Structure formats: C-alpha cells, structure tokens
JSON list of C-alpha atoms in Angstrom, two decimals:
[
{"chain": "A", "resi": 1, "resn": "UNK", "atom": "CA", "xyz": [-82.95, 68.54, -13.90]},
{"chain": "A", "resi": 2, "resn": "UNK", "atom": "CA", "xyz": [-83.36, 70.02, -17.40]},
{"chain": "A", "resi": 3, "resn": "UNK", "atom": "CA", "xyz": [-87.13, 69.46, -17.22]},
{"chain": "A", "resi": 4, "resn": "UNK", "atom": "CA", "xyz": [-87.25, 71.25, -13.87]},
{"chain": "A", "resi": 5, "resn": "UNK", "atom": "CA", "xyz": [-85.20, 74.18, -15.22]},
{"chain": "A", "resi": 6, "resn": "UNK", "atom": "CA", "xyz": [-87.38, 74.39, -18.35]},
{"chain": "A", "resi": 7, "resn": "UNK", "atom": "CA", "xyz": [-90.50, 74.36, -16.17]},
{"chain": "A", "resi": 8, "resn": "UNK", "atom": "CA", "xyz": [-89.11, 77.10, -13.89]},
{"chain": "A", "resi": 9, "resn": "UNK", "atom": "CA", "xyz": [-88.18, 79.19, -16.94]},
{"chain": "A", "resi": 10, "resn": "UNK", "atom": "CA", "xyz": [-91.66, 78.78, -18.39]},
{"chain": "A", "resi": 11, "resn": "UNK", "atom": "CA", "xyz": [-93.22, 79.69, -15.05]},
{"chain": "A", "resi": 12, "resn": "UNK", "atom": "CA", "xyz": [-91.05, 82.79, -14.78]},
{"chain": "A", "resi": 13, "resn": "UNK", "atom": "CA", "xyz": [-91.92, 83.94, -18.32]},
{"chain": "A", "resi": 14, "resn": "UNK", "atom": "CA", "xyz": [-95.62, 83.27, -17.68]},
{"chain": "A", "resi": 15, "resn": "UNK", "atom": "CA", "xyz": [-95.56, 85.16, -14.37]},
{"chain": "A", "resi": 16, "resn": "UNK", "atom": "CA", "xyz": [-93.82, 88.15, -15.97]},
{"chain": "A", "resi": 17, "resn": "UNK", "atom": "CA", "xyz": [-96.45, 88.23, -18.74]},
{"chain": "A", "resi": 18, "resn": "UNK", "atom": "CA", "xyz": [-99.26, 87.93, -16.17]},
{"chain": "A", "resi": 19, "resn": "UNK", "atom": "CA", "xyz": [-97.95, 90.98, -14.30]},
{"chain": "A", "resi": 20, "resn": "UNK", "atom": "CA", "xyz": [-98.12, 92.99, -17.50]},
{"chain": "A", "resi": 21, "resn": "UNK", "atom": "CA", "xyz": [-94.48, 93.12, -18.60]},
{"chain": "A", "resi": 22, "resn": "UNK", "atom": "CA", "xyz": [-94.14, 93.64, -22.33]},
{"chain": "A", "resi": 23, "resn": "UNK", "atom": "CA", "xyz": [-90.83, 93.47, -24.18]},
{"chain": "A", "resi": 24, "resn": "UNK", "atom": "CA", "xyz": [-89.74, 96.79, -25.66]},
{"chain": "A", "resi": 25, "resn": "UNK", "atom": "CA", "xyz": [-87.00, 96.10, -28.21]},
{"chain": "A", "resi": 26, "resn": "UNK", "atom": "CA", "xyz": [-84.07, 98.47, -28.09]},
{"chain": "A", "resi": 27, "resn": "UNK", "atom": "CA", "xyz": [-81.32, 96.68, -30.02]},
{"chain": "A", "resi": 28, "resn": "UNK", "atom": "CA", "xyz": [-82.60, 93.34, -31.25]},
{"chain": "A", "resi": 29, "resn": "UNK", "atom": "CA", "xyz": [-85.07, 92.24, -33.90]},
{"chain": "A", "resi": 30, "resn": "UNK", "atom": "CA", "xyz": [-83.57, 94.33, -36.68]},
{"chain": "A", "resi": 31, "resn": "UNK", "atom": "CA", "xyz": [-86.47, 93.36, -38.96]},
{"chain": "A", "resi": 32, "resn": "UNK", "atom": "CA", "xyz": [-88.49, 95.81, -36.88]},
{"chain": "A", "resi": 33, "resn": "UNK", "atom": "CA", "xyz": [-87.14, 99.37, -36.94]},
{"chain": "A", "resi": 34, "resn": "UNK", "atom": "CA", "xyz": [-84.71, 99.45, -33.99]},
{"chain": "A", "resi": 35, "resn": "UNK", "atom": "CA", "xyz": [-84.71, 103.21, -33.65]},
{"chain": "A", "resi": 36, "resn": "UNK", "atom": "CA", "xyz": [-86.24, 104.00, -30.29]},
{"chain": "A", "resi": 37, "resn": "UNK", "atom": "CA", "xyz": [-88.34, 106.84, -31.70]},
{"chain": "A", "resi": 38, "resn": "UNK", "atom": "CA", "xyz": [-90.27, 104.21, -33.67]},
{"chain": "A", "resi": 39, "resn": "UNK", "atom": "CA", "xyz": [-90.71, 101.76, -30.81]},
{"chain": "A", "resi": 40, "resn": "UNK", "atom": "CA", "xyz": [-94.29, 101.90, -29.54]},
{"chain": "A", "resi": 41, "resn": "UNK", "atom": "CA", "xyz": [-95.21, 105.22, -31.20]},
{"chain": "A", "resi": 42, "resn": "UNK", "atom": "CA", "xyz": [-97.80, 103.39, -33.26]},
{"chain": "A", "resi": 43, "resn": "UNK", "atom": "CA", "xyz": [-96.48, 105.09, -36.37]},
{"chain": "A", "resi": 44, "resn": "UNK", "atom": "CA", "xyz": [-96.81, 103.03, -39.53]},
{"chain": "A", "resi": 45, "resn": "UNK", "atom": "CA", "xyz": [-94.59, 105.28, -41.59]},
{"chain": "A", "resi": 46, "resn": "UNK", "atom": "CA", "xyz": [-91.00, 105.69, -40.42]},
{"chain": "A", "resi": 47, "resn": "UNK", "atom": "CA", "xyz": [-90.64, 108.85, -42.48]},
{"chain": "A", "resi": 48, "resn": "UNK", "atom": "CA", "xyz": [-93.33, 110.69, -40.50]},
{"chain": "A", "resi": 49, "resn": "UNK", "atom": "CA", "xyz": [-91.61, 109.93, -37.18]},
{"chain": "A", "resi": 50, "resn": "UNK", "atom": "CA", "xyz": [-88.13, 110.75, -38.46]},
{"chain": "A", "resi": 51, "resn": "UNK", "atom": "CA", "xyz": [-89.26, 113.84, -40.44]},
{"chain": "A", "resi": 52, "resn": "UNK", "atom": "CA", "xyz": [-87.74, 112.42, -43.64]},
{"chain": "A", "resi": 53, "resn": "UNK", "atom": "CA", "xyz": [-89.13, 113.40, -47.07]},
{"chain": "A", "resi": 54, "resn": "UNK", "atom": "CA", "xyz": [-91.29, 110.68, -48.63]},
{"chain": "A", "resi": 55, "resn": "UNK", "atom": "CA", "xyz": [-88.97, 110.27, -51.64]},
{"chain": "A", "resi": 56, "resn": "UNK", "atom": "CA", "xyz": [-85.94, 109.50, -49.42]},
{"chain": "A", "resi": 57, "resn": "UNK", "atom": "CA", "xyz": [-84.80, 106.05, -48.33]},
{"chain": "A", "resi": 58, "resn": "UNK", "atom": "CA", "xyz": [-84.91, 105.61, -44.57]},
{"chain": "A", "resi": 59, "resn": "UNK", "atom": "CA", "xyz": [-81.73, 104.35, -42.94]},
{"chain": "A", "resi": 60, "resn": "UNK", "atom": "CA", "xyz": [-82.21, 103.36, -39.33]},
{"chain": "A", "resi": 61, "resn": "UNK", "atom": "CA", "xyz": [-78.98, 103.65, -37.34]},
{"chain": "A", "resi": 62, "resn": "UNK", "atom": "CA", "xyz": [-77.87, 100.88, -35.00]},
{"chain": "A", "resi": 63, "resn": "UNK", "atom": "CA", "xyz": [-76.53, 102.31, -31.73]},
{"chain": "A", "resi": 64, "resn": "UNK", "atom": "CA", "xyz": [-72.77, 102.26, -31.38]},
{"chain": "A", "resi": 65, "resn": "UNK", "atom": "CA", "xyz": [-71.42, 102.21, -27.87]},
{"chain": "A", "resi": 66, "resn": "UNK", "atom": "CA", "xyz": [-72.90, 102.08, -24.39]},
{"chain": "A", "resi": 67, "resn": "UNK", "atom": "CA", "xyz": [-74.07, 105.71, -24.34]},
{"chain": "A", "resi": 68, "resn": "UNK", "atom": "CA", "xyz": [-76.01, 105.33, -27.60]},
{"chain": "A", "resi": 69, "resn": "UNK", "atom": "CA", "xyz": [-77.53, 102.05, -26.42]},
{"chain": "A", "resi": 70, "resn": "UNK", "atom": "CA", "xyz": [-78.71, 103.49, -23.10]},
{"chain": "A", "resi": 71, "resn": "UNK", "atom": "CA", "xyz": [-80.06, 106.60, -24.86]},
{"chain": "A", "resi": 72, "resn": "UNK", "atom": "CA", "xyz": [-81.99, 104.48, -27.35]},
{"chain": "A", "resi": 73, "resn": "UNK", "atom": "CA", "xyz": [-83.40, 102.30, -24.55]},
{"chain": "A", "resi": 74, "resn": "UNK", "atom": "CA", "xyz": [-84.37, 105.39, -22.55]},
{"chain": "A", "resi": 75, "resn": "UNK", "atom": "CA", "xyz": [-86.14, 106.88, -25.57]},
{"chain": "A", "resi": 76, "resn": "UNK", "atom": "CA", "xyz": [-87.98, 103.60, -26.20]},
{"chain": "A", "resi": 77, "resn": "UNK", "atom": "CA", "xyz": [-88.99, 103.41, -22.52]},
{"chain": "A", "resi": 78, "resn": "UNK", "atom": "CA", "xyz": [-90.32, 106.96, -22.53]},
{"chain": "A", "resi": 79, "resn": "UNK", "atom": "CA", "xyz": [-92.20, 106.44, -25.82]},
{"chain": "A", "resi": 80, "resn": "UNK", "atom": "CA", "xyz": [-93.80, 103.32, -24.37]},
{"chain": "A", "resi": 81, "resn": "UNK", "atom": "CA", "xyz": [-94.60, 105.14, -21.11]},
{"chain": "A", "resi": 82, "resn": "UNK", "atom": "CA", "xyz": [-96.24, 108.00, -23.02]},
{"chain": "A", "resi": 83, "resn": "UNK", "atom": "CA", "xyz": [-98.31, 105.35, -24.84]},
{"chain": "A", "resi": 84, "resn": "UNK", "atom": "CA", "xyz": [-99.47, 104.01, -21.47]},
{"chain": "A", "resi": 85, "resn": "UNK", "atom": "CA", "xyz": [-97.09, 101.03, -21.08]},
{"chain": "A", "resi": 86, "resn": "UNK", "atom": "CA", "xyz": [-95.95, 101.01, -17.45]},
{"chain": "A", "resi": 87, "resn": "UNK", "atom": "CA", "xyz": [-94.54, 97.45, -17.36]},
{"chain": "A", "resi": 88, "resn": "UNK", "atom": "CA", "xyz": [-91.59, 97.09, -19.70]},
{"chain": "A", "resi": 89, "resn": "UNK", "atom": "CA", "xyz": [-88.83, 94.64, -20.48]},
{"chain": "A", "resi": 90, "resn": "UNK", "atom": "CA", "xyz": [-85.65, 95.81, -22.22]},
{"chain": "A", "resi": 91, "resn": "UNK", "atom": "CA", "xyz": [-82.69, 93.87, -23.55]},
{"chain": "A", "resi": 92, "resn": "UNK", "atom": "CA", "xyz": [-79.54, 95.98, -23.67]},
{"chain": "A", "resi": 93, "resn": "UNK", "atom": "CA", "xyz": [-76.45, 94.88, -25.54]},
{"chain": "A", "resi": 94, "resn": "UNK", "atom": "CA", "xyz": [-73.55, 95.13, -23.11]},
{"chain": "A", "resi": 95, "resn": "UNK", "atom": "CA", "xyz": [-70.06, 96.37, -23.97]},
{"chain": "A", "resi": 96, "resn": "UNK", "atom": "CA", "xyz": [-67.41, 93.70, -23.44]},
{"chain": "A", "resi": 97, "resn": "UNK", "atom": "CA", "xyz": [-65.12, 94.43, -20.52]},
{"chain": "A", "resi": 98, "resn": "UNK", "atom": "CA", "xyz": [-62.35, 92.04, -19.53]},
{"chain": "A", "resi": 99, "resn": "UNK", "atom": "CA", "xyz": [-63.05, 89.61, -22.38]},
{"chain": "A", "resi": 100, "resn": "UNK", "atom": "CA", "xyz": [-60.53, 86.87, -23.08]},
{"chain": "A", "resi": 101, "resn": "UNK", "atom": "CA", "xyz": [-59.93, 84.64, -26.10]},
{"chain": "A", "resi": 102, "resn": "UNK", "atom": "CA", "xyz": [-61.89, 81.86, -24.39]},
{"chain": "A", "resi": 103, "resn": "UNK", "atom": "CA", "xyz": [-64.73, 83.76, -22.70]},
{"chain": "A", "resi": 104, "resn": "UNK", "atom": "CA", "xyz": [-66.42, 87.11, -23.30]},
{"chain": "A", "resi": 105, "resn": "UNK", "atom": "CA", "xyz": [-67.56, 87.25, -19.66]},
{"chain": "A", "resi": 106, "resn": "UNK", "atom": "CA", "xyz": [-65.05, 85.38, -17.47]},
{"chain": "A", "resi": 107, "resn": "UNK", "atom": "CA", "xyz": [-66.54, 87.10, -14.40]},
{"chain": "A", "resi": 108, "resn": "UNK", "atom": "CA", "xyz": [-70.07, 85.97, -15.31]},
{"chain": "A", "resi": 109, "resn": "UNK", "atom": "CA", "xyz": [-73.13, 88.00, -14.48]},
{"chain": "A", "resi": 110, "resn": "UNK", "atom": "CA", "xyz": [-71.28, 90.11, -11.88]},
{"chain": "A", "resi": 111, "resn": "UNK", "atom": "CA", "xyz": [-68.94, 91.33, -14.62]},
{"chain": "A", "resi": 112, "resn": "UNK", "atom": "CA", "xyz": [-71.97, 92.03, -16.83]},
{"chain": "A", "resi": 113, "resn": "UNK", "atom": "CA", "xyz": [-73.50, 94.00, -13.94]},
{"chain": "A", "resi": 114, "resn": "UNK", "atom": "CA", "xyz": [-70.39, 96.21, -13.84]},
{"chain": "A", "resi": 115, "resn": "UNK", "atom": "CA", "xyz": [-70.80, 96.88, -17.57]},
{"chain": "A", "resi": 116, "resn": "UNK", "atom": "CA", "xyz": [-74.52, 97.61, -17.22]},
{"chain": "A", "resi": 117, "resn": "UNK", "atom": "CA", "xyz": [-74.43, 99.96, -14.20]},
{"chain": "A", "resi": 118, "resn": "UNK", "atom": "CA", "xyz": [-73.15, 103.08, -16.03]},
{"chain": "A", "resi": 119, "resn": "UNK", "atom": "CA", "xyz": [-75.66, 102.44, -18.80]},
{"chain": "A", "resi": 120, "resn": "UNK", "atom": "CA", "xyz": [-78.48, 102.17, -16.25]},
{"chain": "A", "resi": 121, "resn": "UNK", "atom": "CA", "xyz": [-77.41, 105.42, -14.62]},
{"chain": "A", "resi": 122, "resn": "UNK", "atom": "CA", "xyz": [-77.67, 107.19, -18.00]},
{"chain": "A", "resi": 123, "resn": "UNK", "atom": "CA", "xyz": [-80.97, 105.43, -18.73]},
{"chain": "A", "resi": 124, "resn": "UNK", "atom": "CA", "xyz": [-82.52, 106.37, -15.38]},
{"chain": "A", "resi": 125, "resn": "UNK", "atom": "CA", "xyz": [-81.20, 109.93, -15.49]},
{"chain": "A", "resi": 126, "resn": "UNK", "atom": "CA", "xyz": [-83.04, 110.39, -18.79]},
{"chain": "A", "resi": 127, "resn": "UNK", "atom": "CA", "xyz": [-86.21, 108.64, -17.60]},
{"chain": "A", "resi": 128, "resn": "UNK", "atom": "CA", "xyz": [-86.35, 110.79, -14.45]},
{"chain": "A", "resi": 129, "resn": "UNK", "atom": "CA", "xyz": [-86.28, 113.93, -16.61]},
{"chain": "A", "resi": 130, "resn": "UNK", "atom": "CA", "xyz": [-89.79, 113.05, -17.85]},
{"chain": "A", "resi": 131, "resn": "UNK", "atom": "CA", "xyz": [-92.54, 115.03, -16.10]},
{"chain": "A", "resi": 132, "resn": "UNK", "atom": "CA", "xyz": [-94.24, 112.74, -13.60]},
{"chain": "A", "resi": 133, "resn": "UNK", "atom": "CA", "xyz": [-91.24, 110.43, -13.22]},
{"chain": "A", "resi": 134, "resn": "UNK", "atom": "CA", "xyz": [-89.00, 112.75, -11.22]},
{"chain": "A", "resi": 135, "resn": "UNK", "atom": "CA", "xyz": [-87.64, 111.99, -7.79]},
{"chain": "A", "resi": 136, "resn": "UNK", "atom": "CA", "xyz": [-84.83, 110.19, -6.02]},
{"chain": "A", "resi": 137, "resn": "UNK", "atom": "CA", "xyz": [-84.14, 106.50, -6.53]},
{"chain": "A", "resi": 138, "resn": "UNK", "atom": "CA", "xyz": [-82.83, 104.10, -3.92]},
{"chain": "A", "resi": 139, "resn": "UNK", "atom": "CA", "xyz": [-80.34, 101.54, -5.28]},
{"chain": "A", "resi": 140, "resn": "UNK", "atom": "CA", "xyz": [-80.08, 98.05, -3.81]},
{"chain": "A", "resi": 141, "resn": "UNK", "atom": "CA", "xyz": [-78.84, 94.57, -4.61]},
{"chain": "A", "resi": 142, "resn": "UNK", "atom": "CA", "xyz": [-81.66, 92.03, -4.44]},
{"chain": "A", "resi": 143, "resn": "UNK", "atom": "CA", "xyz": [-79.31, 89.08, -4.96]},
{"chain": "A", "resi": 144, "resn": "UNK", "atom": "CA", "xyz": [-75.56, 89.70, -4.76]},
{"chain": "A", "resi": 145, "resn": "UNK", "atom": "CA", "xyz": [-74.58, 86.27, -6.09]},
{"chain": "A", "resi": 146, "resn": "UNK", "atom": "CA", "xyz": [-76.69, 86.71, -9.24]},
{"chain": "A", "resi": 147, "resn": "UNK", "atom": "CA", "xyz": [-76.07, 90.48, -9.48]},
{"chain": "A", "resi": 148, "resn": "UNK", "atom": "CA", "xyz": [-79.77, 91.39, -9.42]},
{"chain": "A", "resi": 149, "resn": "UNK", "atom": "CA", "xyz": [-79.94, 95.13, -8.92]},
{"chain": "A", "resi": 150, "resn": "UNK", "atom": "CA", "xyz": [-82.88, 97.41, -8.24]},
{"chain": "A", "resi": 151, "resn": "UNK", "atom": "CA", "xyz": [-83.38, 101.17, -8.43]},
{"chain": "A", "resi": 152, "resn": "UNK", "atom": "CA", "xyz": [-86.70, 102.24, -6.96]},
{"chain": "A", "resi": 153, "resn": "UNK", "atom": "CA", "xyz": [-88.45, 105.52, -6.32]},
{"chain": "A", "resi": 154, "resn": "UNK", "atom": "CA", "xyz": [-91.99, 106.82, -5.99]},
{"chain": "A", "resi": 155, "resn": "UNK", "atom": "CA", "xyz": [-92.63, 106.89, -9.75]},
{"chain": "A", "resi": 156, "resn": "UNK", "atom": "CA", "xyz": [-90.01, 104.58, -11.32]},
{"chain": "A", "resi": 157, "resn": "UNK", "atom": "CA", "xyz": [-88.44, 101.20, -10.61]},
{"chain": "A", "resi": 158, "resn": "UNK", "atom": "CA", "xyz": [-85.82, 99.35, -12.63]},
{"chain": "A", "resi": 159, "resn": "UNK", "atom": "CA", "xyz": [-84.63, 95.81, -11.95]},
{"chain": "A", "resi": 160, "resn": "UNK", "atom": "CA", "xyz": [-81.61, 94.44, -13.79]},
{"chain": "A", "resi": 161, "resn": "UNK", "atom": "CA", "xyz": [-80.82, 90.75, -14.31]},
{"chain": "A", "resi": 162, "resn": "UNK", "atom": "CA", "xyz": [-83.96, 89.54, -12.47]},
{"chain": "A", "resi": 163, "resn": "UNK", "atom": "CA", "xyz": [-84.01, 85.79, -11.78]},
{"chain": "A", "resi": 164, "resn": "UNK", "atom": "CA", "xyz": [-86.64, 83.28, -10.69]},
{"chain": "A", "resi": 165, "resn": "UNK", "atom": "CA", "xyz": [-85.41, 83.72, -7.13]},
{"chain": "A", "resi": 166, "resn": "UNK", "atom": "CA", "xyz": [-86.24, 87.43, -7.17]},
{"chain": "A", "resi": 167, "resn": "UNK", "atom": "CA", "xyz": [-89.77, 87.04, -8.59]},
{"chain": "A", "resi": 168, "resn": "UNK", "atom": "CA", "xyz": [-91.50, 87.73, -5.24]},
{"chain": "A", "resi": 169, "resn": "UNK", "atom": "CA", "xyz": [-89.78, 91.14, -5.03]},
{"chain": "A", "resi": 170, "resn": "UNK", "atom": "CA", "xyz": [-90.46, 91.82, -8.71]},
{"chain": "A", "resi": 171, "resn": "UNK", "atom": "CA", "xyz": [-94.14, 91.01, -8.17]},
{"chain": "A", "resi": 172, "resn": "UNK", "atom": "CA", "xyz": [-94.41, 93.47, -5.25]},
{"chain": "A", "resi": 173, "resn": "UNK", "atom": "CA", "xyz": [-92.78, 96.20, -7.32]},
{"chain": "A", "resi": 174, "resn": "UNK", "atom": "CA", "xyz": [-94.96, 95.44, -10.36]},
{"chain": "A", "resi": 175, "resn": "UNK", "atom": "CA", "xyz": [-98.14, 95.74, -8.28]},
{"chain": "A", "resi": 176, "resn": "UNK", "atom": "CA", "xyz": [-97.41, 99.41, -7.59]},
{"chain": "A", "resi": 177, "resn": "UNK", "atom": "CA", "xyz": [-98.70, 102.15, -9.87]},
{"chain": "A", "resi": 178, "resn": "UNK", "atom": "CA", "xyz": [-95.40, 103.28, -11.35]},
{"chain": "A", "resi": 179, "resn": "UNK", "atom": "CA", "xyz": [-93.19, 102.70, -14.36]},
{"chain": "A", "resi": 180, "resn": "UNK", "atom": "CA", "xyz": [-91.45, 99.34, -13.82]},
{"chain": "A", "resi": 181, "resn": "UNK", "atom": "CA", "xyz": [-88.65, 98.31, -16.16]},
{"chain": "A", "resi": 182, "resn": "UNK", "atom": "CA", "xyz": [-86.98, 94.90, -16.23]},
{"chain": "A", "resi": 183, "resn": "UNK", "atom": "CA", "xyz": [-83.58, 94.97, -17.94]},
{"chain": "A", "resi": 184, "resn": "UNK", "atom": "CA", "xyz": [-81.83, 91.84, -19.26]},
{"chain": "A", "resi": 185, "resn": "UNK", "atom": "CA", "xyz": [-83.86, 89.26, -17.33]},
{"chain": "A", "resi": 186, "resn": "UNK", "atom": "CA", "xyz": [-82.02, 85.98, -16.78]},
{"chain": "A", "resi": 187, "resn": "UNK", "atom": "CA", "xyz": [-84.65, 83.76, -18.38]},
{"chain": "A", "resi": 188, "resn": "UNK", "atom": "CA", "xyz": [-85.69, 83.06, -21.95]},
{"chain": "A", "resi": 189, "resn": "UNK", "atom": "CA", "xyz": [-89.20, 83.63, -23.25]},
{"chain": "A", "resi": 190, "resn": "UNK", "atom": "CA", "xyz": [-91.08, 80.41, -23.88]},
{"chain": "A", "resi": 191, "resn": "UNK", "atom": "CA", "xyz": [-89.03, 78.32, -21.47]}
]
C-alpha cells in the first residue's frame, strides 16, 4: 500500500509539473527572502526592491496573522503573474482554530478549509483588483470529503487542497488561458 501511495504521489507531482505549475513560496524557505515583493521579481538586490539605502541592513518581515499571510501570497501571485507565470502553487500557513493538546487539527482537512476560506477571499479580492484579472468568480466544492474547493472565473481560477482524485478537473482548468493557482495541495513534491 505504501508503494502504491508513493507512486500516486509521484504521479500527481509529475502531472502538476507537466501542466506548468511552479511553486511560488509565500511563507516557507526562509533562506530565500520570504517577502512577496521579492518573489519572482528577478531582483538580485533586496535593497532595490524594498527602496532601502545600500548601507542599511535588510530585515525581511515574516507575516504575522492570516491577513498578512494572504496579503503576502496575493502580492507574490501578482508579481509572478506580471512576470508571465500563469500556473502557480502556493503554500499558506494556516491559523490554528479549534486546536487541542493532542491535535492541532482534530477536524482534519475540513477544519483547515474553514481556516483557509477567509484567507482565500482576501487573496482573491486582491488578485481580482489587477487589470486583466477582474470579474466574478464561481465557488464550488470539487470534493466535499477532502475539502477541495475551487473559485473560477474568466481570468482566474484557484483550487485549494487539490488531491489526486481531483486531478482531472485541475487539468481541465490548467489547460485554459488564465491565471491558475493551486493552494496547499495535498501531496508532497518528489513522492
């Protein structure tokens, strides 16, 4: 069973890469500047992007709270979009809700979905403010048991917690000429 799961995970990661999804870090990999303004701008000097004098040390803030996290992710997504990246993958740190001493997420992925929804609304509101990405979005649940959600419009689509079972839908969305963002996919790279 573990071999089958590892194979499925590897197939999912390979398929996502084939369809052009590229990870856009928004809170992890602190060795790389986590500030969204630096993600995908191509800038080699943090000071030039942040408008900091060259003789000043650069301190990159880590987002604190759901609003700051969704704002940073939205900024990273828009920077990547402006650089021509229309297939993106984001990992958002979720605020703990209903945590116990034994389990941070006793309600599993459905509880995580409840924590992520307000962040996605902020994220998408900001993304839709970009010229060319405006328009209404239709929200739907692709898989209620695994809490796979989708917001889709003419110019933008976002899928949260995608799983191997929702890959056919993800593939159809990714084939369209629009910004497609995967958020917190439920597989590990390299599996």
